PDB file of C-alpha atoms in Angstrom:
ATOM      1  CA  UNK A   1     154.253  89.561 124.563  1.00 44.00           C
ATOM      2  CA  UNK A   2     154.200  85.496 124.702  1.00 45.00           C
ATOM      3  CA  UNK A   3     150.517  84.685 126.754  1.00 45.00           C
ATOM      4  CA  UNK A   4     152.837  82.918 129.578  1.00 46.00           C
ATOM      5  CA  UNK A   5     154.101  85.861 130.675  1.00 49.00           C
ATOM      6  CA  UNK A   6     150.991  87.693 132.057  1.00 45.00           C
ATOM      7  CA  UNK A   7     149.313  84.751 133.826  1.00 41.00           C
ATOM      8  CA  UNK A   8     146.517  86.369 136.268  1.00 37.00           C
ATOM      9  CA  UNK A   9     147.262  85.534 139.993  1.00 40.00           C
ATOM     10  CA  UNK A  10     144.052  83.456 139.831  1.00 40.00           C
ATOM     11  CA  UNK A  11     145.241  80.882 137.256  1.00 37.00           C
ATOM     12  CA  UNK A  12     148.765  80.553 139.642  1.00 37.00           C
ATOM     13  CA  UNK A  13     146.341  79.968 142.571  1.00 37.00           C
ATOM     14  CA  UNK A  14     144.524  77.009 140.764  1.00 38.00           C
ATOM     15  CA  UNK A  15     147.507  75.690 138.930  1.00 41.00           C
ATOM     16  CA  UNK A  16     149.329  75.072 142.472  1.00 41.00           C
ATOM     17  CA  UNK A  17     146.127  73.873 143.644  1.00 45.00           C
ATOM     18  CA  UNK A  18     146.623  71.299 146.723  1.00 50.00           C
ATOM     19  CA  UNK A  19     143.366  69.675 145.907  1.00 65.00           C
ATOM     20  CA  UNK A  20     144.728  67.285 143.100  1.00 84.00           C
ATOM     21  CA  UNK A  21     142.465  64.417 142.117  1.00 90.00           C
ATOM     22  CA  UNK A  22     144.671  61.160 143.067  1.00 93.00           C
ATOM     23  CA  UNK A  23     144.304  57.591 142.082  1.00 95.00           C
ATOM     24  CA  UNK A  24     143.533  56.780 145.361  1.00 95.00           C
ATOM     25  CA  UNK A  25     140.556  58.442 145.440  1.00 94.00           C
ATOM     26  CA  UNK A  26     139.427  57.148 141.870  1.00 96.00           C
ATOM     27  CA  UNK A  27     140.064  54.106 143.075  1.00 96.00           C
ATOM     28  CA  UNK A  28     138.314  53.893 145.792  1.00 96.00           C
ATOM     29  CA  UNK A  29     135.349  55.391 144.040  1.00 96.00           C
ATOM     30  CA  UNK A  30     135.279  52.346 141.994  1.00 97.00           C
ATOM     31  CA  UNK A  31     136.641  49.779 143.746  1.00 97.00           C
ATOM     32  CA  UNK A  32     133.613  48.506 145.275  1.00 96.00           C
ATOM     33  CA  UNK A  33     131.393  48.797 141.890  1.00 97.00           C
ATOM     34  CA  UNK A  34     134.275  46.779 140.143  1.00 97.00           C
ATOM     35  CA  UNK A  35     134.655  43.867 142.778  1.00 96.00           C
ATOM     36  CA  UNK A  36     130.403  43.737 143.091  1.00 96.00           C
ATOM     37  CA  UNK A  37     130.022  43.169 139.070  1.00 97.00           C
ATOM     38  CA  UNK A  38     133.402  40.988 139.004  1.00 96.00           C
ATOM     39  CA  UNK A  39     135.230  43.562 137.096  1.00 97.00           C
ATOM     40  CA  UNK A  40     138.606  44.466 137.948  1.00 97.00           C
ATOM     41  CA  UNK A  41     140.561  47.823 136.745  1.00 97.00           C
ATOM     42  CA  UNK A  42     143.699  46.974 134.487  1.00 97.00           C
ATOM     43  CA  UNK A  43     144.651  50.902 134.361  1.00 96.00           C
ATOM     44  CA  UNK A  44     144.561  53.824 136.195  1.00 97.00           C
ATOM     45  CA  UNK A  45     146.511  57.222 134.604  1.00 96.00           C
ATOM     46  CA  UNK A  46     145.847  60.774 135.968  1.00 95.00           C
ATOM     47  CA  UNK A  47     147.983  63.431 133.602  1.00 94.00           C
ATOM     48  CA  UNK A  48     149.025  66.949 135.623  1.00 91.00           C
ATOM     49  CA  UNK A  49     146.527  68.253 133.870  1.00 90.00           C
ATOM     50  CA  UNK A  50     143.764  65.960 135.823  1.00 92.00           C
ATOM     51  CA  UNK A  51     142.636  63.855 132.515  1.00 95.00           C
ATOM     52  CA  UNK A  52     141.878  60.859 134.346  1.00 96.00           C
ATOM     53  CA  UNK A  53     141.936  57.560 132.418  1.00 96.00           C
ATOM     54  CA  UNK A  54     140.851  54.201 133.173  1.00 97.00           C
ATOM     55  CA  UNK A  55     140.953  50.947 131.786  1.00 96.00           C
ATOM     56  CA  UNK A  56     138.316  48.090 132.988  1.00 97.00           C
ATOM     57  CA  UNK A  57     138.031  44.502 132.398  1.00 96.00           C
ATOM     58  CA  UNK A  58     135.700  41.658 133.214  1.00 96.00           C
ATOM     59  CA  UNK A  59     135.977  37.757 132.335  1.00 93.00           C
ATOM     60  CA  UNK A  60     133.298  37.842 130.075  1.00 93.00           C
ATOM     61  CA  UNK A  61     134.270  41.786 128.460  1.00 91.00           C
ATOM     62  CA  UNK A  62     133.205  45.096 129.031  1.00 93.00           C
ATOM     63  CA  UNK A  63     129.820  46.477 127.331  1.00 94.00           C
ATOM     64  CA  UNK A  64     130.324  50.472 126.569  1.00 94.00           C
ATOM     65  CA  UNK A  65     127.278  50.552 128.920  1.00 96.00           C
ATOM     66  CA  UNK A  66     129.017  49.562 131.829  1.00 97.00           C
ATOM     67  CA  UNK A  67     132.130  52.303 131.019  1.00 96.00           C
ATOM     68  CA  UNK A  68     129.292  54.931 130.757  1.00 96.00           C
ATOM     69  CA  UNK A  69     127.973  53.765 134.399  1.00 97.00           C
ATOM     70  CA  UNK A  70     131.388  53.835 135.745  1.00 97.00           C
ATOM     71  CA  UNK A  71     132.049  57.176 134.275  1.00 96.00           C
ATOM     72  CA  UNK A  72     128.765  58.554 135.440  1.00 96.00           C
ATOM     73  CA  UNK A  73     129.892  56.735 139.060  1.00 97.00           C
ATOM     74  CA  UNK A  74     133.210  58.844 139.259  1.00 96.00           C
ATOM     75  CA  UNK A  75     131.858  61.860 137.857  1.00 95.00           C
ATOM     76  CA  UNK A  76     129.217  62.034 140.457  1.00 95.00           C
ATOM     77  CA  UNK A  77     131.824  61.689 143.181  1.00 95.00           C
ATOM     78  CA  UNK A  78     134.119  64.309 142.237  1.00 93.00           C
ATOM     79  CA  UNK A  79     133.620  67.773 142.813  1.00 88.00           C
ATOM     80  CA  UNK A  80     134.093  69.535 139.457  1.00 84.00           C
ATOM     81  CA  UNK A  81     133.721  73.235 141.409  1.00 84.00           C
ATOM     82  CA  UNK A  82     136.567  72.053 143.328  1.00 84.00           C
ATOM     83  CA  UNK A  83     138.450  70.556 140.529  1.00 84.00           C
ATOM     84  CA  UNK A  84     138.315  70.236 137.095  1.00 89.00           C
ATOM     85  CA  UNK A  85     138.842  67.376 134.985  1.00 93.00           C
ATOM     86  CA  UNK A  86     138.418  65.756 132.212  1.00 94.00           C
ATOM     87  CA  UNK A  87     137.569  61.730 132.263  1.00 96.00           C
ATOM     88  CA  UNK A  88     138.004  58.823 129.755  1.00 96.00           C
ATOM     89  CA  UNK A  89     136.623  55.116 130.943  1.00 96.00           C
ATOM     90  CA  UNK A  90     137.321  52.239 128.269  1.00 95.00           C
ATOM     91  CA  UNK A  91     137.793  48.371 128.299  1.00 94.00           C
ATOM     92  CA  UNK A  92     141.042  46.930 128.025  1.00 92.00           C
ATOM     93  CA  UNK A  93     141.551  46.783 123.904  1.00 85.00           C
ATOM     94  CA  UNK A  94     142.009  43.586 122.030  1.00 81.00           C
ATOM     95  CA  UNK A  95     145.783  43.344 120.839  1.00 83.00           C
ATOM     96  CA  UNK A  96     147.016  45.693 123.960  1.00 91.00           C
ATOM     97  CA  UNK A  97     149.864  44.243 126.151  1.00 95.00           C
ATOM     98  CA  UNK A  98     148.376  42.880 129.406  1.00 96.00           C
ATOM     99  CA  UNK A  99     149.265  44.956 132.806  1.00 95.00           C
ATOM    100  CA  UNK A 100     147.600  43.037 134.944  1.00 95.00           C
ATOM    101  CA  UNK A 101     147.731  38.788 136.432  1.00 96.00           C
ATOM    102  CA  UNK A 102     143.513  38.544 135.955  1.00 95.00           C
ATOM    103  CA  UNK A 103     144.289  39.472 132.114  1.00 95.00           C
ATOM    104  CA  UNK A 104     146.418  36.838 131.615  1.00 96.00           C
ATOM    105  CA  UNK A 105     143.529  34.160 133.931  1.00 96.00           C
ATOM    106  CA  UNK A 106     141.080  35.738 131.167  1.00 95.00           C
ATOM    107  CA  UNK A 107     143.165  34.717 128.059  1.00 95.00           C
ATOM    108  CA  UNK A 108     144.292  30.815 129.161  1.00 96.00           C
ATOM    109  CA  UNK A 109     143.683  28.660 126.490  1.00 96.00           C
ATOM    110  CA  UNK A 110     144.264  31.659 123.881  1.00 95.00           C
ATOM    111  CA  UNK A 111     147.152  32.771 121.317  1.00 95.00           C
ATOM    112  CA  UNK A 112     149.492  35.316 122.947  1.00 96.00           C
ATOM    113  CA  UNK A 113     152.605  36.743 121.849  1.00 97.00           C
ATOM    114  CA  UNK A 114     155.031  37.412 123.834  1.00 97.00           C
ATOM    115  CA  UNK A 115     157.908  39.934 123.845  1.00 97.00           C
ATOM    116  CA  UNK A 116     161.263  39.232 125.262  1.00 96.00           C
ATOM    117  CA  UNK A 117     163.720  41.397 126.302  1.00 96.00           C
ATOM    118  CA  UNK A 118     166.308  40.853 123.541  1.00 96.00           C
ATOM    119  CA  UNK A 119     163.287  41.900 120.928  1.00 95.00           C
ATOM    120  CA  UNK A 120     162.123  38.094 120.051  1.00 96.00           C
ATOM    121  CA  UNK A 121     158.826  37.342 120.155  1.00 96.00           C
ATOM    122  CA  UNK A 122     157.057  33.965 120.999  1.00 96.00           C
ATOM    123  CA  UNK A 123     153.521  32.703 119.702  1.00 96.00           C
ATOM    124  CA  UNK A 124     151.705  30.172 121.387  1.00 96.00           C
ATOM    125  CA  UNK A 125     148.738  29.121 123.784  1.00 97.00           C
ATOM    126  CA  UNK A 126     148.651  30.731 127.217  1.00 98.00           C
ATOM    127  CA  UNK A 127     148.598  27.277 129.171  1.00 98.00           C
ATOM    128  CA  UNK A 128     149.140  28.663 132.850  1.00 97.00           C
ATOM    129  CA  UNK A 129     149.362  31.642 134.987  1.00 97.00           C
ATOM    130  CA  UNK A 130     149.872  31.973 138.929  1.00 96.00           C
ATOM    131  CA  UNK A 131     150.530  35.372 141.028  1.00 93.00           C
ATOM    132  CA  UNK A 132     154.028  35.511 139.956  1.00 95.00           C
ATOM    133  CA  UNK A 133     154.537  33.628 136.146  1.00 97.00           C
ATOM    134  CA  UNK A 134     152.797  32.192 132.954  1.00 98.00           C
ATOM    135  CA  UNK A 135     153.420  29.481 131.076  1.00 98.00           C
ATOM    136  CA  UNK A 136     153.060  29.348 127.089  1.00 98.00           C
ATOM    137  CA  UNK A 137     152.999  26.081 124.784  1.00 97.00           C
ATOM    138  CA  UNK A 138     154.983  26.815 121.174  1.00 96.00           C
ATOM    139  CA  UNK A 139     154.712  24.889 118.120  1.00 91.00           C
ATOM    140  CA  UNK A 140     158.445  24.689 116.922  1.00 88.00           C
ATOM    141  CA  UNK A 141     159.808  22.555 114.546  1.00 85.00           C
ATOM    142  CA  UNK A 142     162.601  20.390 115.853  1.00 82.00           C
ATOM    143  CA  UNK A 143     165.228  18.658 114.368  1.00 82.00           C
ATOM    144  CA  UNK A 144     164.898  15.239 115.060  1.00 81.00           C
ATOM    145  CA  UNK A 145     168.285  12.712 115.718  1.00 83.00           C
ATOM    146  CA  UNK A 146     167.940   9.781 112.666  1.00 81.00           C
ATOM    147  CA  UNK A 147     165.429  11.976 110.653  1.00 81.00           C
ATOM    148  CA  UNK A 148     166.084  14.205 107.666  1.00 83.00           C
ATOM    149  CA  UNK A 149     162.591  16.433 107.990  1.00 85.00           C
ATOM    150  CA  UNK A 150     162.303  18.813 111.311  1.00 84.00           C
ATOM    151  CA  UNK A 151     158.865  17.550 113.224  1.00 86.00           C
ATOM    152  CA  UNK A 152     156.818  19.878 114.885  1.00 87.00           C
ATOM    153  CA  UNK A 153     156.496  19.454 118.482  1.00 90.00           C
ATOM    154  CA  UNK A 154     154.995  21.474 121.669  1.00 92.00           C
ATOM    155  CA  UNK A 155     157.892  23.521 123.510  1.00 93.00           C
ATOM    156  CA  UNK A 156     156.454  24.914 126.773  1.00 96.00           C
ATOM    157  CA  UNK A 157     158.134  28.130 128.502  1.00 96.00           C
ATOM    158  CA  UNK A 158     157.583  29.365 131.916  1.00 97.00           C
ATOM    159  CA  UNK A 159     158.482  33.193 131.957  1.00 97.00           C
ATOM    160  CA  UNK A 160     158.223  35.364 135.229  1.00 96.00           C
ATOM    161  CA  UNK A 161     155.601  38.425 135.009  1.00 95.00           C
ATOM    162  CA  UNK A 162     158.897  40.944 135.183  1.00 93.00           C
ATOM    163  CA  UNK A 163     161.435  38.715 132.887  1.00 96.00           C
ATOM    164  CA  UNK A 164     159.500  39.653 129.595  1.00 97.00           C
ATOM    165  CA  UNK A 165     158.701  43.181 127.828  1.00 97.00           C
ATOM    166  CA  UNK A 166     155.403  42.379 127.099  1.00 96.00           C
ATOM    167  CA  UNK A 167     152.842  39.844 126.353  1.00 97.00           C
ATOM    168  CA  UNK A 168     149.242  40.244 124.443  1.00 95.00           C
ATOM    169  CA  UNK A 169     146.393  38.564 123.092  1.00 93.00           C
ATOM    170  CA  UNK A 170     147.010  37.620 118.761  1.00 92.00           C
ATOM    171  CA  UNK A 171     143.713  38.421 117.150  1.00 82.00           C
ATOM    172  CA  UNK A 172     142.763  36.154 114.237  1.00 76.00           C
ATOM    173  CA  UNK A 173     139.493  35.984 112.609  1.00 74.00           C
ATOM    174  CA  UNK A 174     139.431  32.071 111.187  1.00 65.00           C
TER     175      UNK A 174
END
Protein backbone atom coordinates (compact mmCIF):
# COMPACT_ATOMS: atom_id res chain seq x y z
CA UNK A 1 0.00 0.00 0.00
CA UNK A 2 0.85 3.97 -0.31
CA UNK A 3 4.48 4.32 1.96
CA UNK A 4 2.37 6.83 4.36
CA UNK A 5 0.48 4.34 5.66
CA UNK A 6 3.07 2.15 7.50
CA UNK A 7 5.18 4.92 9.08
CA UNK A 8 7.43 3.12 11.92
CA UNK A 9 6.62 4.54 15.45
CA UNK A 10 10.18 5.94 15.35
CA UNK A 11 9.70 8.35 12.41
CA UNK A 12 6.16 9.63 14.42
CA UNK A 13 8.46 10.11 17.47
CA UNK A 14 10.94 12.42 15.51
CA UNK A 15 8.40 14.04 13.29
CA UNK A 16 6.51 15.43 16.56
CA UNK A 17 9.80 16.14 17.88
CA UNK A 18 9.62 19.13 20.60
CA UNK A 19 13.18 20.00 19.90
CA UNK A 20 12.51 22.23 16.73
CA UNK A 21 15.35 24.47 15.65
CA UNK A 22 13.78 28.18 16.03
CA UNK A 23 14.91 31.46 14.69
CA UNK A 24 15.61 32.52 17.92
CA UNK A 25 18.19 30.35 18.44
CA UNK A 26 19.78 30.95 14.87
CA UNK A 27 19.68 34.18 15.67
CA UNK A 28 21.26 34.40 18.49
CA UNK A 29 23.97 32.16 17.18
CA UNK A 30 24.78 34.86 14.83
CA UNK A 31 23.84 37.83 16.16
CA UNK A 32 26.95 38.69 17.80
CA UNK A 33 29.29 37.57 14.68
CA UNK A 34 26.99 39.86 12.47
CA UNK A 35 27.02 43.10 14.72
CA UNK A 36 31.18 42.46 15.40
CA UNK A 37 31.93 42.43 11.39
CA UNK A 38 29.06 45.19 10.78
CA UNK A 39 26.89 42.79 9.01
CA UNK A 40 23.35 42.65 9.66
CA UNK A 41 20.85 39.60 8.66
CA UNK A 42 18.10 40.73 6.06
CA UNK A 43 16.40 37.07 6.28
CA UNK A 44 15.79 34.44 8.43
CA UNK A 45 13.32 31.30 7.05
CA UNK A 46 13.17 27.88 8.86
CA UNK A 47 10.71 25.40 6.62
CA UNK A 48 8.86 22.43 8.91
CA UNK A 49 11.16 20.46 7.54
CA UNK A 50 14.19 22.42 9.47
CA UNK A 51 15.93 23.84 6.06
CA UNK A 52 17.14 26.85 7.61
CA UNK A 53 17.87 29.83 5.33
CA UNK A 54 19.54 32.99 5.81
CA UNK A 55 20.18 36.01 4.06
CA UNK A 56 23.24 38.44 5.17
CA UNK A 57 24.27 41.81 4.22
CA UNK A 58 27.06 44.24 4.92
CA UNK A 59 27.62 47.98 3.59
CA UNK A 60 30.37 47.11 1.60
CA UNK A 61 28.75 43.25 0.35
CA UNK A 62 29.09 39.90 1.38
CA UNK A 63 32.24 37.70 0.15
CA UNK A 64 31.01 33.81 -0.21
CA UNK A 65 33.82 33.45 2.40
CA UNK A 66 32.12 35.11 5.01
CA UNK A 67 28.59 32.92 4.24
CA UNK A 68 30.86 29.80 4.52
CA UNK A 69 32.14 31.14 8.11
CA UNK A 70 28.70 31.89 9.15
CA UNK A 71 27.49 28.57 8.01
CA UNK A 72 30.35 26.76 9.60
CA UNK A 73 29.37 29.20 12.89
CA UNK A 74 25.70 27.79 13.02
CA UNK A 75 26.51 24.42 12.09
CA UNK A 76 28.89 24.08 14.91
CA UNK A 77 26.23 25.25 17.34
CA UNK A 78 23.53 23.02 16.49
CA UNK A 79 23.29 19.62 17.49
CA UNK A 80 22.70 17.57 14.32
CA UNK A 81 22.21 14.14 16.69
CA UNK A 82 19.53 16.07 18.21
CA UNK A 83 18.17 17.53 15.11
CA UNK A 84 18.59 17.39 11.68
CA UNK A 85 18.78 20.01 9.23
CA UNK A 86 19.70 21.16 6.35
CA UNK A 87 21.32 24.93 6.03
CA UNK A 88 21.64 27.52 3.19
CA UNK A 89 23.64 31.02 4.08
CA UNK A 90 23.70 33.62 1.05
CA UNK A 91 24.01 37.48 0.61
CA UNK A 92 21.13 39.46 -0.11
CA UNK A 93 20.93 39.18 -4.25
CA UNK A 94 21.24 42.15 -6.50
CA UNK A 95 17.68 42.95 -8.04
CA UNK A 96 15.80 41.28 -4.80
CA UNK A 97 13.16 43.51 -3.05
CA UNK A 98 14.67 44.97 0.16
CA UNK A 99 13.17 43.54 3.67
CA UNK A 100 15.03 45.36 5.73
CA UNK A 101 15.65 49.71 6.72
CA UNK A 102 19.86 49.09 6.59
CA UNK A 103 19.17 47.85 2.82
CA UNK A 104 17.64 50.76 1.85
CA UNK A 105 20.84 53.11 4.10
CA UNK A 106 23.10 50.77 1.76
CA UNK A 107 21.47 51.76 -1.61
CA UNK A 108 21.07 55.91 -1.05
CA UNK A 109 22.27 57.56 -3.88
CA UNK A 110 21.28 54.42 -6.19
CA UNK A 111 18.40 53.56 -8.86
CA UNK A 112 15.50 51.73 -7.17
CA UNK A 113 12.25 50.79 -8.38
CA UNK A 114 9.61 50.85 -6.55
CA UNK A 115 6.30 48.93 -6.52
CA UNK A 116 3.06 50.43 -5.49
CA UNK A 117 0.16 48.92 -4.44
CA UNK A 118 -2.08 49.59 -7.46
CA UNK A 119 0.84 47.67 -9.67
CA UNK A 120 2.79 51.05 -10.85
CA UNK A 121 6.15 51.17 -10.54
CA UNK A 122 8.50 54.23 -9.92
CA UNK A 123 12.29 54.63 -11.03
CA UNK A 124 14.46 56.96 -9.48
CA UNK A 125 17.41 57.73 -6.96
CA UNK A 126 16.95 56.58 -3.38
CA UNK A 127 17.56 60.17 -1.82
CA UNK A 128 16.51 59.39 1.93
CA UNK A 129 15.57 56.80 4.35
CA UNK A 130 14.74 57.07 8.25
CA UNK A 131 13.29 54.14 10.64
CA UNK A 132 9.91 54.53 9.29
CA UNK A 133 10.03 55.99 5.26
CA UNK A 134 12.23 56.66 2.10
CA UNK A 135 12.28 59.18 -0.12
CA UNK A 136 12.92 58.74 -4.05
CA UNK A 137 13.78 61.62 -6.68
CA UNK A 138 11.93 60.82 -10.35
CA UNK A 139 12.78 62.27 -13.56
CA UNK A 140 9.24 63.01 -15.10
CA UNK A 141 8.49 65.05 -17.81
CA UNK A 142 6.10 67.85 -17.01
CA UNK A 143 3.97 69.85 -18.90
CA UNK A 144 4.92 73.20 -18.56
CA UNK A 145 2.07 76.38 -18.49
CA UNK A 146 3.19 78.79 -21.81
CA UNK A 147 5.34 75.93 -23.33
CA UNK A 148 4.45 73.50 -26.10
CA UNK A 149 7.41 70.72 -25.23
CA UNK A 150 7.00 68.76 -21.65
CA UNK A 151 10.49 69.58 -19.59
CA UNK A 152 11.92 67.14 -17.51
CA UNK A 153 12.08 67.94 -13.96
CA UNK A 154 12.94 66.09 -10.45
CA UNK A 155 9.58 64.88 -8.66
CA UNK A 156 10.50 63.66 -5.15
CA UNK A 157 8.11 61.06 -3.23
CA UNK A 158 8.18 60.18 0.33
CA UNK A 159 6.54 56.63 0.72
CA UNK A 160 6.15 54.88 4.22
CA UNK A 161 8.12 51.37 4.57
CA UNK A 162 4.39 49.56 4.73
CA UNK A 163 2.50 51.92 1.98
CA UNK A 164 4.42 50.23 -1.00
CA UNK A 165 4.62 46.42 -2.29
CA UNK A 166 8.05 46.49 -2.80
CA UNK A 167 11.10 48.38 -3.60
CA UNK A 168 14.67 47.07 -5.12
CA UNK A 169 17.88 48.00 -6.39
CA UNK A 170 17.75 48.49 -10.84
CA UNK A 171 20.92 46.89 -12.05
CA UNK A 172 22.49 48.55 -15.10
CA UNK A 173 25.83 47.90 -16.44
CA UNK A 174 26.75 51.52 -18.28
Amino acid sequence: KGSRGHQSPILLISCNNTNMITKEQVNGIIAGKLDEDQAYLVDLQISADNKISVTIDHFDGISINYCVEISKLIESNLDRENEDFELEVASAGIGQPFKVYKQYVKNLGRDIEVLLPDGKKLKGVLKDADENSFTIACEEKVKVEGKKKKELQIKEYIFNFDSVKQVKDIVSFK
